[in-house]
PDB file of C-alpha atoms in Angstrom:
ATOM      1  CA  UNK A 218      66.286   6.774  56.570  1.00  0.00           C
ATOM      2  CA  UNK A 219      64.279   9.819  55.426  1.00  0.00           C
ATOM      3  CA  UNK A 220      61.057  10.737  57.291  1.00  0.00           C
ATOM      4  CA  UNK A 221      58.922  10.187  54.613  1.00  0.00           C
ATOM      5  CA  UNK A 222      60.222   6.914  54.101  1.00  0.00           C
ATOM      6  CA  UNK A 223      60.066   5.888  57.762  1.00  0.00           C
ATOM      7  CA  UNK A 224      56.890   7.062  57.802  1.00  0.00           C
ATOM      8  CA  UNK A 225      55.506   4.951  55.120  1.00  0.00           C
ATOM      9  CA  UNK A 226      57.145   2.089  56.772  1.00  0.00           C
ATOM     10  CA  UNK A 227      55.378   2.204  60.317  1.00  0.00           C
ATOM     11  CA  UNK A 228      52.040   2.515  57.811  1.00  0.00           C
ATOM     12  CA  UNK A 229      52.931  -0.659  55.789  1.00  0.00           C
ATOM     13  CA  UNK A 230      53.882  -2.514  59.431  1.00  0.00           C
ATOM     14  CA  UNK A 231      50.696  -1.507  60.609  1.00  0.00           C
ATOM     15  CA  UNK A 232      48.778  -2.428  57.827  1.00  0.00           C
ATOM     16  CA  UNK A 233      50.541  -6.183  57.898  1.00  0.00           C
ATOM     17  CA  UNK A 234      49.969  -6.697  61.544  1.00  0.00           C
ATOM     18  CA  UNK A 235      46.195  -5.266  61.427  1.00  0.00           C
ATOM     19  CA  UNK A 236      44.741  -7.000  57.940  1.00  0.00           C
ATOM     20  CA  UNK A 237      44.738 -10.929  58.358  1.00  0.00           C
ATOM     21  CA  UNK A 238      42.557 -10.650  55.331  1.00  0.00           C
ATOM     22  CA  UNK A 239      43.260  -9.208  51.823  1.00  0.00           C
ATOM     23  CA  UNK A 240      45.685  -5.640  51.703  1.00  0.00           C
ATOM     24  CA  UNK A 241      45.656  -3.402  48.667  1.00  0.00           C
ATOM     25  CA  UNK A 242      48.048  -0.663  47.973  1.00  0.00           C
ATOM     26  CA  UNK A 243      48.079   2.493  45.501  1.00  0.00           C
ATOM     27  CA  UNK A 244      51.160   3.607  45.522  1.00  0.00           C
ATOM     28  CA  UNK A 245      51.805   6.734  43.530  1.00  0.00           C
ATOM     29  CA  UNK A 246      55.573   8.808  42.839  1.00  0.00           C
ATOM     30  CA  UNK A 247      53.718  12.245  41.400  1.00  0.00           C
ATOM     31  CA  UNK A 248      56.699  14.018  40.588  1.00  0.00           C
ATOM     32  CA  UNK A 249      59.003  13.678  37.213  1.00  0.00           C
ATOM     33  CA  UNK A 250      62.218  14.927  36.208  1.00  0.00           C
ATOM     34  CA  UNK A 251      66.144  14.161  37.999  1.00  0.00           C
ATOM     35  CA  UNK A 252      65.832  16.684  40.259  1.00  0.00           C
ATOM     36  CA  UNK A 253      62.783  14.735  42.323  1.00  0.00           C
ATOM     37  CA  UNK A 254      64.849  11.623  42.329  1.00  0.00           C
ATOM     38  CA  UNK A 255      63.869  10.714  46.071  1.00  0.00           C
ATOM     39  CA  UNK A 256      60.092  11.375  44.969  1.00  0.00           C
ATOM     40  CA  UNK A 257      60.417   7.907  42.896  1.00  0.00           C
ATOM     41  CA  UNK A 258      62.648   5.973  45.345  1.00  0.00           C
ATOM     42  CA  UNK A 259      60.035   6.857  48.190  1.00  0.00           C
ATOM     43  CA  UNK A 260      57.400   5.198  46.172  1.00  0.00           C
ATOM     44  CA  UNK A 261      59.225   2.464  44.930  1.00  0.00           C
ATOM     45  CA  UNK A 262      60.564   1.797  49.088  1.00  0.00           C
ATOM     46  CA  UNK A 263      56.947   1.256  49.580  1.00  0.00           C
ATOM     47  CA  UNK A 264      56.151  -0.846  47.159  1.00  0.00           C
ATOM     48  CA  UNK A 265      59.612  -2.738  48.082  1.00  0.00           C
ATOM     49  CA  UNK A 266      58.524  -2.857  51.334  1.00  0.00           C
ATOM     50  CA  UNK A 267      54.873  -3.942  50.587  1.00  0.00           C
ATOM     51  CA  UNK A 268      56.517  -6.970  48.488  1.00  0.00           C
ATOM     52  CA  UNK A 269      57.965  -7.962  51.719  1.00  0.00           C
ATOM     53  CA  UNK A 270      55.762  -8.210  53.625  1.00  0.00           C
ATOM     54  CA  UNK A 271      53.354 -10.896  51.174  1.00  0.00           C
ATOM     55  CA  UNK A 272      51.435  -8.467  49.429  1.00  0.00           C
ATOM     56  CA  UNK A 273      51.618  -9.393  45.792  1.00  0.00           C
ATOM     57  CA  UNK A 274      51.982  -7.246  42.703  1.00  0.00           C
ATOM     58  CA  UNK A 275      48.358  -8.161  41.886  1.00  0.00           C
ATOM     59  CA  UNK A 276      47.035  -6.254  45.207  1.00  0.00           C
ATOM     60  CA  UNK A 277      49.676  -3.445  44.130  1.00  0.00           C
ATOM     61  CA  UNK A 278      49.469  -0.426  41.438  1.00  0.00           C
ATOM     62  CA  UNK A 279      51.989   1.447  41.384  1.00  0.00           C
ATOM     63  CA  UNK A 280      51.926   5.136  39.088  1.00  0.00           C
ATOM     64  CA  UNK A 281      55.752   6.316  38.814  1.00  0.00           C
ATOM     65  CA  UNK A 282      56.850   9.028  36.561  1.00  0.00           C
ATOM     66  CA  UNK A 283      59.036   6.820  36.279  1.00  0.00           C
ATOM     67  CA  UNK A 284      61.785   8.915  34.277  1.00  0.00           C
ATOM     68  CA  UNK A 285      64.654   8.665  36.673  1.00  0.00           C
ATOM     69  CA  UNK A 286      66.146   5.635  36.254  1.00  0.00           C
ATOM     70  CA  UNK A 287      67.304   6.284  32.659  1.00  0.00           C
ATOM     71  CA  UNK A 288      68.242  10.142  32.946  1.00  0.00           C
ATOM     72  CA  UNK A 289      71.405  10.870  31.509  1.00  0.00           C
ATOM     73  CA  UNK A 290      72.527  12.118  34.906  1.00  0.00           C
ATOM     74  CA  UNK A 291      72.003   8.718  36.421  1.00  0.00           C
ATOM     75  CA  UNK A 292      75.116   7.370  36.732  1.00  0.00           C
ATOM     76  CA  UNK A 293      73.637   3.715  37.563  1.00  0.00           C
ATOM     77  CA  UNK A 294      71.769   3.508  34.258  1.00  0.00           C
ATOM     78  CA  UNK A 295      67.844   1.550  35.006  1.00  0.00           C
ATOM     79  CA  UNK A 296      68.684   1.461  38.804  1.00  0.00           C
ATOM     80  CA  UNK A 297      67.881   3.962  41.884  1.00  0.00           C
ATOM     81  CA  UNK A 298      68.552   3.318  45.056  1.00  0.00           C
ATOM     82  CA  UNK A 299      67.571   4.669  48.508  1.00  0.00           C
ATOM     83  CA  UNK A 300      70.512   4.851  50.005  1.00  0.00           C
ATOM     84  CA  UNK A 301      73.857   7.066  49.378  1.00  0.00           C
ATOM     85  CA  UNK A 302      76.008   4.182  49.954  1.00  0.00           C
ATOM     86  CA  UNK A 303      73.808   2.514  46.768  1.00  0.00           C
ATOM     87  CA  UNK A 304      73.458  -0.617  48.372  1.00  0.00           C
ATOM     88  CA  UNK A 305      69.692  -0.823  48.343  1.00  0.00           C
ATOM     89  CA  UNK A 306      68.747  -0.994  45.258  1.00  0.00           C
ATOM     90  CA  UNK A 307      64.959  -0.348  45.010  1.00  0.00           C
ATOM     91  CA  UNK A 308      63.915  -0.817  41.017  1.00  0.00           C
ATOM     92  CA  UNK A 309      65.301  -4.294  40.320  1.00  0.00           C
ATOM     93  CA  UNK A 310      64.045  -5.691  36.778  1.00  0.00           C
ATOM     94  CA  UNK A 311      60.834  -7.719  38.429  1.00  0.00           C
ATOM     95  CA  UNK A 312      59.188  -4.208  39.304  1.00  0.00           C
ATOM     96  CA  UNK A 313      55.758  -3.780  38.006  1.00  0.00           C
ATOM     97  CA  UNK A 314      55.265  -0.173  37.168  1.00  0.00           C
ATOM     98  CA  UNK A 315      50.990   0.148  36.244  1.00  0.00           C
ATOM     99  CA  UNK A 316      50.796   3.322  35.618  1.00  0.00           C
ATOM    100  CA  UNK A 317      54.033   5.162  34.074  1.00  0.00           C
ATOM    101  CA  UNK A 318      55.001   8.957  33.011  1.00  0.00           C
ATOM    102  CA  UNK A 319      52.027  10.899  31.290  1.00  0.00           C
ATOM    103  CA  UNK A 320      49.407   7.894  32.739  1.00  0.00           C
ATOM    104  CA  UNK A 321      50.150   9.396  35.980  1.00  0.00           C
ATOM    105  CA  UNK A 322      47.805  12.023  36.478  1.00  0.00           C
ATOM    106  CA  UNK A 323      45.176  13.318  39.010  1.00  0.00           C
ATOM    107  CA  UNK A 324      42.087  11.715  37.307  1.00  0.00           C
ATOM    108  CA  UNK A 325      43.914   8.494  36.935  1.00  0.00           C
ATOM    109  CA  UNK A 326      44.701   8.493  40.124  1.00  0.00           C
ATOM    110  CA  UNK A 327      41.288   9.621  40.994  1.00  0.00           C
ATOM    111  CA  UNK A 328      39.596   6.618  38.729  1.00  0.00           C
ATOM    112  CA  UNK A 329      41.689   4.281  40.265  1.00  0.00           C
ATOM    113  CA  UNK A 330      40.275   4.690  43.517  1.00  0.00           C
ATOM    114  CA  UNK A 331      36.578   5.248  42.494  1.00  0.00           C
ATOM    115  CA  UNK A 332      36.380   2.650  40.348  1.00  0.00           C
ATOM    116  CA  UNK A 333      35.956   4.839  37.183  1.00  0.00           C
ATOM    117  CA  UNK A 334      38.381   3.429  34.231  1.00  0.00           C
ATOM    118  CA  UNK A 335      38.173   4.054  30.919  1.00  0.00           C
ATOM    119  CA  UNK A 336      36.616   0.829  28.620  1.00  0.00           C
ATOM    120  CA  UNK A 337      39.275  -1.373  27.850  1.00  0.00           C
ATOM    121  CA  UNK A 338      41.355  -0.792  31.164  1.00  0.00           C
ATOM    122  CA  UNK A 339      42.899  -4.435  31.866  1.00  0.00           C
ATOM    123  CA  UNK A 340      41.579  -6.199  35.717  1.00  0.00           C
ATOM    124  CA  UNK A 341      45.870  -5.273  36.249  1.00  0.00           C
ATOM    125  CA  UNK A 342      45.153  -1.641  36.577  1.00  0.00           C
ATOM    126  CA  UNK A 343      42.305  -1.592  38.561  1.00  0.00           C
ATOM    127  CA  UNK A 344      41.521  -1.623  42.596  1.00  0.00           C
ATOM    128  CA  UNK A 345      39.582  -4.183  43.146  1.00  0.00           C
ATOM    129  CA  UNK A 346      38.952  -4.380  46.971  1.00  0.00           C
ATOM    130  CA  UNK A 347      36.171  -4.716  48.923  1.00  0.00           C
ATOM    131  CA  UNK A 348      34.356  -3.530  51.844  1.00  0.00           C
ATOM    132  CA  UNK A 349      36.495  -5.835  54.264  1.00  0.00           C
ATOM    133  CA  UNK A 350      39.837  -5.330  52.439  1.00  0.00           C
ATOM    134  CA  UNK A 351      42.041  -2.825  53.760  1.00  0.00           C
ATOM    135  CA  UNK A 352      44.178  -0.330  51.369  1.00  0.00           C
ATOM    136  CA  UNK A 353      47.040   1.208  51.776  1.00  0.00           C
ATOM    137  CA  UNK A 354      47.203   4.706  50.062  1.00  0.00           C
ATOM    138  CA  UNK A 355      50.859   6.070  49.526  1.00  0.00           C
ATOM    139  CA  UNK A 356      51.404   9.524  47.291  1.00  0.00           C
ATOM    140  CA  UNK A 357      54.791  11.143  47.488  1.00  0.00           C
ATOM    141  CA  UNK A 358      55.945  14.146  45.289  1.00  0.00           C
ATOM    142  CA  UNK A 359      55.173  18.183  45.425  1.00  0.00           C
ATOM    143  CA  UNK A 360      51.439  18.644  45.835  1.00  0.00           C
ATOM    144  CA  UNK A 361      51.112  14.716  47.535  1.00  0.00           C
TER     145      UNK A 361
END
């Protein structure tokens, strides 16, 4: 398992065993393009991993450049997976990307977490926790 990956697991562990209450999660894949494959499947572990453990899509936004899984150099067409043996496959159909490919920029990332949308953003897209909710804030690409 890579570090970063392990690393966001112990987090998300923590986070289950310490919030009774409600968790929230931004979880944010910065980087675009084939070559930062493992940028994408980091953030989409987490998210996998977040699922798991009972915290539903609703509680979730996810940003993902989210450009990888259809490259013409995928050879698994719509599918990444975290491992080399490609047995964990971590972008199955029921994934709910919020926030995909140009959306995913510093000051949307930045209004997400301040509370500062533009008008018309849907409840979906928005963090909605409170002061006795804990989040979970997971960033992974160049510059995270």
């Amino acid at each position: 398992m890579r570090p970063g990956v392990a690393l966001a697991l112990c987090l998300v562990v923590m986070l289950w065993r310490s919030c009774a209450a409600r968790t929230w999660a931004v979880v944010a894949g910065s980087s675009r393009y084939w070559l930062n494959y493992r940028h994408q499947v980091n953030a989409l572990a987490v998210y996998q991993l977040l699922r798991v453990l009972g915290v539903p899509d609703s509680r979730i936004i996810l940003m993902l450049a989210d450009d990888a899984g259809c490259n013409a150099r995928n050879p698994y067409s719509g599918r990444l997976f975290l491992d080399t043996e490609h047995s964990i496959d971590v972008y199955p159909e029921d994934v709910e990307v919020d926030y995909r490919g140009n959306e995913v920029t510093v000051d949307t990332f930045l209004g997400i977490l301040t509370g500062r949308h533009p008008p018309g953003t849907p409840s979906s897209k928005m963090l909605r926790s409170t002061k006795d909710d804990t989040v979970l804030v997971y960033i992974t690409g160049h510059g995270a």
